Coordinates of C-alpha atoms in Angstrom, one line a residue:
M1276 CA -110.6 20.7 -2.3
T1277 CA -110.4 18.9 -5.6
V1278 CA -107.9 20.3 -8.1
L1279 CA -108.7 19.7 -11.8
K1280 CA -105.7 19.9 -14.1
G1281 CA -106.2 21.2 -17.6
K1282 CA -105.0 18.2 -19.6
S1283 CA -107.3 15.8 -17.7
L1284 CA -110.3 18.0 -17.9
R1285 CA -112.9 16.9 -20.4
P1286 CA -113.4 19.5 -23.1
W1287 CA -117.0 20.3 -22.3
M1288 CA -116.2 20.7 -18.6
A1289 CA -113.3 23.0 -19.4
A1290 CA -115.5 25.1 -21.6
L1291 CA -118.2 25.2 -18.8
M1292 CA -115.6 26.4 -16.3
L1293 CA -114.6 29.2 -18.7
C1294 CA -118.3 30.3 -18.8
L1295 CA -118.4 30.2 -15.0
G1296 CA -115.1 32.3 -14.8
A1297 CA -116.5 34.9 -17.2
T1298 CA -119.6 35.2 -15.0
A1299 CA -117.6 35.5 -11.8
A1300 CA -115.4 38.2 -13.4
Q1301 CA -118.5 40.2 -14.4
A1302 CA -117.3 40.0 -18.0
A1303 CA -119.9 40.6 -20.8
K1304 CA -121.7 37.3 -20.8
P1305 CA -122.8 35.8 -24.2
L1306 CA -126.0 33.8 -24.5
V1307 CA -124.9 30.2 -23.6
V1308 CA -126.8 27.5 -25.3
V1309 CA -126.2 23.7 -24.8
L1310 CA -125.4 21.2 -27.6
N1311 CA -125.6 17.6 -26.2
A1312 CA -122.9 16.8 -28.9
D1313 CA -120.6 18.7 -31.1
I1314 CA -121.7 19.6 -34.6
R1315 CA -120.3 17.5 -37.5
G1316 CA -119.2 20.3 -39.6
T1317 CA -120.0 23.8 -41.0
N1318 CA -120.6 22.8 -44.7
P1319 CA -124.4 23.3 -45.1
G1320 CA -126.2 20.1 -45.7
V1321 CA -123.0 18.1 -45.8
N1322 CA -122.0 15.6 -43.0
R1323 CA -124.9 16.9 -40.8
D1324 CA -127.0 15.7 -38.0
G1325 CA -129.7 17.4 -35.8
N1326 CA -127.3 19.6 -33.8
T1327 CA -125.6 20.7 -37.0
D1328 CA -128.9 21.5 -38.6
G1329 CA -129.8 23.6 -35.6
V1330 CA -126.7 25.8 -35.9
M1331 CA -127.1 26.1 -39.7
L1332 CA -130.6 27.4 -39.1
N1333 CA -129.2 30.5 -37.7
L1334 CA -126.3 31.0 -40.2
V1335 CA -127.6 30.3 -43.7
E1336 CA -130.9 30.7 -45.5
G1337 CA -132.4 29.5 -48.8
L1338 CA -134.8 31.0 -51.2
V1339 CA -137.7 29.5 -49.2
G1340 CA -138.3 28.0 -45.7
Y1341 CA -141.0 26.4 -43.7
G1342 CA -143.5 28.5 -41.6
A1343 CA -144.8 27.2 -38.3
D1344 CA -147.9 25.9 -39.9
G1345 CA -145.9 23.7 -42.2
R1346 CA -146.3 25.7 -45.4
V1347 CA -143.4 26.8 -47.4
K1348 CA -143.0 30.6 -47.6
P1349 CA -140.4 33.0 -49.2
L1350 CA -137.2 33.6 -47.3
L1351 CA -134.5 35.1 -49.4
A1352 CA -137.0 35.4 -52.1
E1353 CA -139.5 38.2 -52.0
S1354 CA -142.0 36.2 -54.2
V1355 CA -142.2 32.8 -55.9
V1356 CA -144.3 32.5 -59.0
L1357 CA -145.2 29.0 -60.5
S1358 CA -145.9 28.7 -64.2
E1359 CA -149.1 27.3 -65.5
D1360 CA -147.6 23.9 -66.4
G1361 CA -146.3 23.5 -62.9
R1362 CA -142.6 23.3 -64.0
S1363 CA -141.1 26.6 -63.8
Y1364 CA -140.5 28.5 -60.6
T1365 CA -139.4 32.2 -60.7
F1366 CA -137.8 33.5 -57.6
T1367 CA -137.4 37.2 -57.0
L1368 CA -134.9 38.1 -54.4
R1369 CA -135.6 40.6 -51.7
P1370 CA -133.7 43.9 -52.2
G1371 CA -130.8 44.9 -49.9
L1372 CA -129.7 41.4 -48.9
Q1373 CA -126.1 40.9 -47.8
F1374 CA -123.7 38.1 -47.1
H1375 CA -121.8 38.1 -43.8
N1376 CA -118.7 39.5 -45.6
G1377 CA -120.8 42.6 -46.6
Q1378 CA -121.1 41.6 -50.3
P1379 CA -124.6 42.0 -51.9
V1380 CA -126.7 38.8 -52.6
T1381 CA -127.4 38.5 -56.3
A1382 CA -128.8 35.8 -58.5
A1383 CA -125.3 34.9 -59.5
E1384 CA -124.5 33.6 -55.9
V1385 CA -127.8 31.7 -55.9
L1386 CA -126.7 30.0 -59.2
W1387 CA -123.2 29.4 -57.9
S1388 CA -124.5 27.8 -54.7
W1389 CA -126.9 25.6 -56.5
Q1390 CA -124.3 24.3 -58.9
R1391 CA -122.0 23.6 -56.0
Y1392 CA -124.8 21.6 -54.3
M1393 CA -125.5 19.7 -57.5
D1394 CA -121.9 18.7 -57.9
P1395 CA -121.6 15.1 -56.6
K1396 CA -118.2 16.0 -55.1
T1397 CA -119.8 18.3 -52.6
N1398 CA -121.6 15.3 -51.0
W1399 CA -124.8 17.3 -50.4
R1400 CA -127.3 15.2 -48.5
C1401 CA -130.2 16.2 -50.7
L1402 CA -128.6 15.8 -54.1
S1403 CA -130.8 12.7 -54.9
E1404 CA -133.9 14.8 -54.2
F1405 CA -133.2 17.1 -57.3
D1406 CA -131.1 15.0 -59.7
G1407 CA -133.8 12.6 -60.9
R1408 CA -133.0 9.6 -58.8
N1409 CA -136.2 10.1 -56.9
G1410 CA -138.3 11.3 -59.8
L1411 CA -137.8 14.9 -59.5
K1412 CA -135.1 16.6 -61.5
V1413 CA -134.0 20.2 -61.9
E1414 CA -133.4 20.6 -65.6
S1415 CA -132.2 24.2 -65.7
V1416 CA -131.5 27.3 -63.6
E1417 CA -131.4 30.7 -65.3
T1418 CA -130.7 34.2 -63.9
P1419 CA -132.2 36.7 -66.3
D1420 CA -131.2 39.6 -64.1
A1421 CA -129.5 40.2 -60.7
R1422 CA -132.7 39.7 -58.7
T1423 CA -134.3 36.9 -60.6
V1424 CA -133.8 33.1 -60.5
V1425 CA -135.8 30.7 -62.7
M1426 CA -135.7 27.0 -61.9
R1427 CA -137.3 24.5 -64.2
I1428 CA -138.1 20.9 -63.2
N1429 CA -138.8 17.8 -65.4
A1430 CA -142.5 17.6 -64.2
A1431 CA -145.0 19.2 -61.9
H1432 CA -144.1 18.2 -58.4
A1433 CA -145.8 19.5 -55.2
L1434 CA -142.8 18.8 -53.0
F1435 CA -140.1 20.8 -55.0
L1436 CA -140.4 23.8 -52.7
D1437 CA -140.7 21.5 -49.6
S1438 CA -137.5 19.9 -50.6
L1439 CA -135.8 23.2 -50.9
A1440 CA -137.1 24.2 -47.5
R1441 CA -135.9 21.1 -45.6
T1442 CA -133.6 21.9 -42.7
D1443 CA -131.8 18.7 -43.2
C1444 CA -130.9 20.1 -46.6
A1445 CA -129.8 23.3 -44.9
M1446 CA -132.6 24.9 -46.9
A1447 CA -130.2 24.8 -49.9
G1448 CA -128.7 27.8 -48.2
V1449 CA -127.2 30.5 -50.5
I1450 CA -123.6 31.1 -49.5
H1451 CA -120.9 33.4 -50.9
P1452 CA -118.2 31.8 -53.2
D1453 CA -115.5 32.9 -50.6
S1454 CA -116.9 30.1 -48.4
V1455 CA -114.5 27.8 -50.3
A1456 CA -110.9 28.0 -51.1
A1457 CA -109.4 28.5 -54.6
D1458 CA -109.0 24.7 -54.9
G1459 CA -112.7 24.2 -54.0
S1460 CA -112.0 22.9 -50.5
W1461 CA -114.3 24.1 -47.7
K1462 CA -113.4 26.9 -45.5
A1463 CA -116.4 28.4 -43.5
P1464 CA -119.9 29.4 -44.3
I1465 CA -120.4 33.0 -45.5
G1466 CA -124.2 33.0 -45.4
T1467 CA -127.0 35.5 -45.0
G1468 CA -128.6 34.5 -41.6
P1469 CA -129.1 36.8 -38.6
F1470 CA -125.9 35.3 -37.0
Q1471 CA -122.5 34.6 -38.5
L1472 CA -119.9 32.1 -37.5
A1473 CA -117.1 33.4 -35.3
D1474 CA -115.4 30.3 -34.0
W1475 CA -115.6 26.6 -33.8
Q1476 CA -113.6 24.8 -31.1
R1477 CA -114.0 21.2 -32.0
G1478 CA -115.6 19.2 -29.1
Q1479 CA -116.1 22.3 -27.1
S1480 CA -118.1 25.1 -28.5
V1481 CA -119.5 27.0 -31.5
T1482 CA -119.5 30.8 -31.2
L1483 CA -122.0 32.9 -33.3
R1484 CA -122.0 36.7 -33.6
R1485 CA -124.8 39.0 -34.5
F1486 CA -124.7 40.0 -38.1
P1487 CA -125.2 43.9 -38.1
G1488 CA -126.1 43.9 -41.9
Y1489 CA -129.0 41.4 -41.7
V1490 CA -132.2 42.3 -43.5
S1491 CA -135.1 40.5 -42.0
P1492 CA -138.0 38.9 -44.0
P1493 CA -141.3 40.6 -43.5
G1494 CA -143.5 39.7 -40.6
E1495 CA -144.5 40.9 -37.1
A1496 CA -143.1 37.8 -35.3
P1497 CA -140.9 34.7 -36.0
D1498 CA -142.7 32.1 -38.0
G1499 CA -141.0 28.8 -38.1
A1500 CA -137.8 29.3 -40.2
V1501 CA -139.2 32.5 -41.7
G1502 CA -141.0 35.6 -40.5
R1503 CA -139.4 38.4 -38.5
K1504 CA -135.8 37.7 -37.6
E1505 CA -133.8 39.9 -35.2
A1506 CA -130.6 39.0 -33.6
L1507 CA -131.0 40.6 -30.2
V1508 CA -127.9 39.3 -28.5
D1509 CA -124.4 40.2 -29.7
E1510 CA -122.9 36.8 -29.1
V1511 CA -124.1 33.2 -28.7
R1512 CA -121.8 30.5 -27.3
L1513 CA -123.2 26.9 -28.2
L1514 CA -121.4 24.8 -25.6
V1515 CA -121.0 21.1 -26.0
V1516 CA -122.2 19.4 -22.7
P1517 CA -123.2 15.8 -23.1
D1518 CA -123.9 15.1 -19.4
A1519 CA -127.4 15.6 -18.1
S1520 CA -126.4 16.2 -14.5
T1521 CA -123.9 18.9 -15.6
I1522 CA -126.6 20.6 -17.7
K1523 CA -128.9 20.6 -14.7
A1524 CA -126.2 22.1 -12.5
G1525 CA -125.2 24.6 -15.1
L1526 CA -128.8 25.8 -15.6
A1527 CA -129.3 26.1 -11.8
S1528 CA -126.1 28.1 -11.3
G1529 CA -126.8 30.4 -14.3
A1530 CA -123.7 29.3 -16.2
L1531 CA -126.0 27.9 -18.9
D1532 CA -128.9 29.9 -20.4
I1533 CA -130.8 27.4 -22.7
S1534 CA -130.8 23.7 -23.1
K1535 CA -132.9 20.8 -24.2
V1536 CA -133.6 18.7 -21.1
Q1537 CA -134.7 15.2 -20.3
N1538 CA -138.3 14.5 -19.4
V1539 CA -137.3 12.9 -16.1
D1540 CA -135.6 16.2 -15.1
V1541 CA -138.6 18.4 -15.8
P1542 CA -140.2 18.4 -12.3
E1543 CA -137.0 19.4 -10.6
L1544 CA -136.3 22.1 -13.2
A1545 CA -139.9 23.5 -13.1
A1546 CA -139.6 23.9 -9.4
N1547 CA -136.6 26.2 -9.8
P1548 CA -137.8 29.9 -9.9
A1549 CA -134.7 30.8 -11.8
L1550 CA -135.7 28.8 -14.8
T1551 CA -138.6 28.8 -17.4
L1552 CA -139.6 25.6 -19.2
V1553 CA -140.5 25.8 -22.8
E1554 CA -142.2 23.0 -24.8
D1555 CA -141.4 22.3 -28.5
R1556 CA -144.0 20.2 -30.3
T1557 CA -142.2 18.6 -33.2
G1558 CA -143.4 16.8 -36.4
G1559 CA -142.1 13.5 -35.1
R1560 CA -144.5 10.7 -34.4
N1561 CA -144.4 8.0 -31.7
A1562 CA -146.3 4.9 -33.1
I1563 CA -146.9 1.3 -32.7
L1564 CA -146.0 -0.6 -35.9
F1565 CA -147.6 -3.9 -37.0
Q1566 CA -145.7 -6.3 -39.2
T1567 CA -148.4 -7.0 -41.8
R1568 CA -146.5 -9.9 -43.2
D1569 CA -146.6 -11.7 -39.9
P1570 CA -149.1 -14.6 -40.2
L1571 CA -151.1 -13.5 -37.3
L1572 CA -151.1 -9.7 -38.1
A1573 CA -151.6 -10.1 -41.8
D1574 CA -155.4 -10.2 -41.1
P1575 CA -156.7 -6.7 -40.9
R1576 CA -159.3 -7.8 -38.3
M1577 CA -156.5 -8.8 -35.9
R1578 CA -154.9 -5.3 -36.3
R1579 CA -158.2 -3.6 -35.9
A1580 CA -158.8 -5.6 -32.8
L1581 CA -155.4 -4.5 -31.3
A1582 CA -156.1 -0.9 -32.1
A1583 CA -159.6 -1.0 -30.6
A1584 CA -157.9 -2.4 -27.3
I1585 CA -155.5 0.6 -27.1
D1586 CA -157.0 3.6 -25.4
T1587 CA -154.8 6.2 -27.0
R1588 CA -155.9 9.1 -24.9
R1589 CA -155.2 7.2 -21.6
L1590 CA -151.9 5.8 -22.9
V1591 CA -150.6 9.2 -24.1
G1592 CA -151.7 10.8 -20.8
M1593 CA -149.8 8.2 -18.8
V1594 CA -146.5 8.2 -20.7
T1595 CA -146.5 12.0 -21.1
E1596 CA -147.8 12.8 -17.6
G1597 CA -150.8 14.5 -19.3
K1598 CA -148.6 17.1 -21.0
T1599 CA -149.3 16.0 -24.6
E1600 CA -152.4 15.7 -26.7
P1601 CA -152.9 12.4 -28.6
N1602 CA -152.8 12.3 -32.4
N1603 CA -153.6 9.3 -34.5
S1604 CA -152.9 11.2 -37.7
A1605 CA -149.6 11.4 -39.7
V1606 CA -150.3 15.1 -39.9
K1607 CA -148.8 17.2 -37.1
R1608 CA -151.1 19.1 -34.8
G1609 CA -150.8 22.7 -35.8
S1610 CA -150.2 21.9 -39.3
F1611 CA -152.1 23.8 -42.0
Y1612 CA -153.3 20.4 -43.2
Y1613 CA -154.5 19.3 -39.7
S1614 CA -158.2 19.3 -40.6
P1615 CA -161.2 18.0 -38.6
A1616 CA -160.9 14.8 -40.7
Q1617 CA -157.3 14.4 -39.4
A1618 CA -158.5 14.9 -35.9
R1619 CA -160.6 11.7 -36.1
M1620 CA -159.2 9.2 -33.6
L1621 CA -159.3 5.4 -33.5
D1622 CA -162.3 4.2 -31.4
Y1623 CA -161.3 2.6 -28.1
D1624 CA -163.8 -0.3 -27.8
P1625 CA -162.6 -3.3 -25.7
Q1626 CA -165.8 -5.3 -26.5
H1627 CA -165.5 -4.8 -30.2
A1628 CA -161.8 -5.7 -29.8
R1629 CA -162.9 -9.1 -28.4
E1630 CA -165.4 -9.6 -31.1
L1631 CA -162.8 -8.9 -33.8
L1632 CA -160.4 -11.3 -32.2
K1633 CA -163.0 -14.0 -32.4
E1634 CA -163.8 -13.2 -36.1
A1635 CA -160.0 -13.3 -36.9
G1636 CA -159.8 -16.8 -35.3
Y1637 CA -157.4 -15.7 -32.6
Q1638 CA -156.2 -18.8 -30.6
G1639 CA -154.3 -17.1 -27.8
Q1640 CA -151.0 -16.7 -29.6
R1641 CA -148.5 -14.5 -27.6
L1642 CA -147.3 -11.3 -29.3
R1643 CA -143.8 -10.1 -29.1
I1644 CA -143.5 -6.3 -28.6
T1645 CA -140.1 -4.9 -29.5
T1646 CA -139.0 -1.5 -28.0
N1647 CA -135.9 0.3 -27.1
N1648 CA -134.0 1.7 -24.1
R1649 CA -133.6 5.3 -25.3
E1650 CA -133.9 7.6 -22.2
N1651 CA -135.7 10.6 -23.6
I1652 CA -138.3 8.9 -25.6
P1653 CA -141.0 6.9 -23.6
S1654 CA -140.9 3.8 -25.8
L1655 CA -140.7 1.3 -22.9
P1656 CA -143.4 3.0 -21.0
M1657 CA -145.6 2.9 -24.1
A1658 CA -144.9 -0.8 -24.6
I1659 CA -145.7 -1.5 -20.8
V1660 CA -149.1 0.4 -20.9
M1661 CA -150.0 -1.3 -24.3
Q1662 CA -149.1 -4.7 -22.9
Q1663 CA -151.7 -4.2 -20.1
M1664 CA -154.4 -2.9 -22.4
L1665 CA -154.0 -5.9 -24.7
R1666 CA -154.1 -8.2 -21.7
D1667 CA -157.5 -6.7 -20.8
V1668 CA -159.0 -8.0 -24.0
G1669 CA -157.3 -11.4 -23.7
V1670 CA -154.1 -10.9 -25.7
E1671 CA -150.9 -11.8 -23.8
S1672 CA -147.5 -10.5 -25.0
D1673 CA -143.8 -10.3 -24.2
I1674 CA -141.7 -7.2 -24.3
D1675 CA -138.3 -7.4 -25.9
V1676 CA -136.2 -4.4 -24.9
V1677 CA -133.1 -3.7 -27.2
E1678 CA -130.6 -1.0 -27.5
W1679 CA -131.0 1.7 -30.2
G1680 CA -128.8 0.3 -32.8
T1681 CA -130.5 -3.1 -32.7
H1682 CA -133.9 -1.5 -32.7
M1683 CA -133.1 0.4 -35.9
D1684 CA -131.6 -2.7 -37.6
R1685 CA -134.8 -4.5 -36.9
F1686 CA -136.9 -1.5 -38.1
L1687 CA -135.1 -1.3 -41.3
K1688 CA -135.3 -5.0 -42.0
G1689 CA -138.9 -5.3 -41.0
N1690 CA -137.7 -7.9 -38.4
Y1691 CA -140.3 -7.6 -35.7
Q1692 CA -144.0 -8.5 -34.9
V1693 CA -145.0 -5.3 -33.1
L1694 CA -142.6 -2.4 -32.7
V1695 CA -142.8 0.7 -30.6
H1696 CA -141.1 3.2 -32.8
S1697 CA -140.4 7.0 -33.0
Y1698 CA -140.3 8.6 -36.5
S1699 CA -138.3 11.9 -37.1
S1700 CA -140.0 15.0 -38.1
R1701 CA -141.4 15.4 -41.7
I1702 CA -143.2 18.7 -42.0
D1703 CA -145.1 18.2 -45.3
P1704 CA -147.9 15.6 -44.7
A1705 CA -146.8 13.8 -48.0
L1706 CA -143.3 13.3 -46.7
S1707 CA -144.8 12.1 -43.3
F1708 CA -147.1 9.5 -45.0
E1709 CA -144.2 8.5 -47.3
H1710 CA -142.2 7.6 -44.1
F1711 CA -144.2 4.5 -43.7
T1712 CA -146.1 3.9 -47.0
G1713 CA -144.5 1.9 -49.9
P1714 CA -143.6 -1.6 -51.2
K1715 CA -142.2 -3.8 -48.4
A1716 CA -140.4 -6.1 -50.9
S1717 CA -137.9 -3.4 -51.9
Q1718 CA -138.2 -1.3 -48.7
P1719 CA -138.7 -3.5 -45.7
R1720 CA -138.9 -0.6 -43.4
K1721 CA -142.2 0.4 -44.9
V1722 CA -145.3 -0.5 -42.9
W1723 CA -148.2 0.3 -45.2
D1724 CA -147.9 -1.7 -48.5
D1725 CA -151.2 -0.8 -50.1
S1726 CA -151.5 0.1 -53.8
E1727 CA -154.5 2.5 -53.3
A1728 CA -152.8 4.3 -50.5
Q1729 CA -149.7 4.7 -52.7
A1730 CA -151.8 6.0 -55.6
L1731 CA -153.4 8.7 -53.3
L1732 CA -149.8 9.6 -51.9
N1733 CA -148.4 9.8 -55.5
Q1734 CA -151.2 12.3 -56.4
A1735 CA -150.4 14.3 -53.2
M1736 CA -146.8 14.6 -54.3
V1737 CA -147.7 16.1 -57.6
V1738 CA -150.7 18.3 -57.0
S1739 CA -149.9 21.8 -55.7
D1740 CA -153.5 23.0 -55.0
T1741 CA -154.0 23.0 -51.3
A1742 CA -157.6 22.1 -51.4
Q1743 CA -156.9 19.0 -53.6
R1744 CA -154.0 18.0 -51.3
Q1745 CA -156.2 18.4 -48.2
A1746 CA -158.7 16.0 -49.8
L1747 CA -156.0 13.5 -50.6
F1748 CA -154.5 13.6 -47.1
D1749 CA -158.0 13.2 -45.5
Q1750 CA -158.6 10.2 -47.7
L1751 CA -155.3 8.7 -46.7
H1752 CA -156.1 9.2 -43.0
E1753 CA -159.5 7.5 -43.3
R1754 CA -157.9 4.6 -45.1
L1755 CA -155.2 4.4 -42.4
L1756 CA -157.8 4.2 -39.7
Q1757 CA -159.4 1.3 -41.4
E1758 CA -156.5 -0.8 -42.4
V1759 CA -154.3 0.0 -39.3
P1760 CA -150.8 -0.9 -40.4
L1761 CA -149.7 1.1 -37.4
V1762 CA -151.1 3.2 -34.6
I1763 CA -149.8 6.8 -34.4
L1764 CA -150.0 8.0 -30.9
F1765 CA -148.8 11.5 -30.6
N1766 CA -146.3 14.2 -31.7
P1767 CA -143.6 14.5 -29.1
E1768 CA -143.2 17.7 -27.2
E1769 CA -139.6 18.2 -26.2
P1770 CA -138.8 20.1 -23.1
W1771 CA -136.4 23.0 -23.0
A1772 CA -135.2 25.1 -20.0
A1773 CA -134.1 28.7 -20.2
S1774 CA -132.8 31.0 -17.4
R1775 CA -135.0 33.9 -16.3
R1776 CA -132.7 36.3 -17.9
V1777 CA -133.7 35.0 -21.2
T1778 CA -136.9 36.1 -22.9
G1779 CA -138.4 35.4 -26.4
F1780 CA -136.9 31.9 -26.8
Q1781 CA -139.0 29.4 -28.6
P1782 CA -137.3 26.4 -30.2
W1783 CA -138.6 25.0 -33.5
E1784 CA -138.6 21.4 -34.7
G1785 CA -136.1 20.4 -32.1
M1786 CA -133.6 23.2 -33.0
P1787 CA -132.6 26.3 -31.1
R1788 CA -134.0 29.3 -33.0
L1789 CA -131.9 32.1 -31.7
W1790 CA -133.3 35.1 -33.3
G1791 CA -135.9 37.1 -31.3
V1792 CA -134.2 36.1 -28.1
K1793 CA -133.1 38.6 -25.5
A1794 CA -130.7 38.1 -22.6
G1795 CA -130.6 40.4 -19.5
D1796 CA -127.7 40.8 -17.0

């Protein structure tokens, strides 16, 4: 028998053993959710990453949030009214809102929170989205009464509410001033979410407790970050477990209740009757990027030829084992803006590919396809399948596999010929197109350096009318299919596993949405 002594035990393993011990002792078991790495802090939107954002999603709330269809909807606000000039937003707070310390939520705390975010000393991730550096500036915030907040911006901007709703900005979460010490230093978040922070053991766990004074937004069901919110478990323990094999064992034993899992482990976990698999389609995009400044790929006929050689449906089916639908659009499937025009795919036509290669004067030059070795993203399989499809039309290529840091360095510098890349989620289509559209001279990471496309995108960032925005996004998609600076393949569907004692769990945009979740004995 192996004896593990406390000081030699890894923190995550020690915490897992505590959970196992609690189960064995028949103690009241919290809902145990896995974090593959510790959070970076508890200060909303400051020193954050994906895991931190996921915890903040359950603790703090802003005036608005994203719905599942990608539209921004009221959250702490009961209503949002836009002035005729498109520059003033009037937010009316929902009645009865409380902070985790029992104090009422008023416009004064909204203003205090905003002023704190806009103070450069706070180091809020999203300061540049609102201080004018990126074009949008909040010129004033007024509080005419306890339930009303009026924010005025420098010019009409369609993405103002989207920027407020972004989870990487912690939704500009409204917190109570007691979240900071008298000297302004950070203590802990006193927010308004359905859960409140109970404890953070660095490197081991984060414990949340149900907030009994929570007042849910209207709605019959959860809807992205909004809709009906009910904390149905008294305690959630987010346990830091970085090791995939330990996660599998913990799920199988019942010590762990919920975890994101690796694709390679899905068949084994799906065969376990004690577990349920849940898919989470995010707004990320897996894509093939072409360096349009490369002498060979600068010719759009060459790029169209390569695109015509790629059977998107077959490639996506192969690398996702048929679990994911292909999508050549920058707009996520399921988005409010995913129109029939966005559903149009690139034509797979090997014969036309050969004709275009001839027109472009292709002389048999070998392509270099750069990809990476990340385990949970099928970048290498995508490169291998694409390599064979290109070979079928007479284009030979070499695959260069690099580690993730090198991959990102080459992406940011535009130092590649063909790159198999994964973009992180951007919920509003304008932000999604902006991810890869822009001037390569000043932003080498940009792929689509096209003045007409940029003009269409600039309009989509200003116009608020949904019909007008839809028309602009549809034009952008049509132009994208013609110029082919990249081939978007699919929105990733991330697998999660939950124990059978858990019901109602549905992750959202890669984060554990913990409201609406029940846990039996």
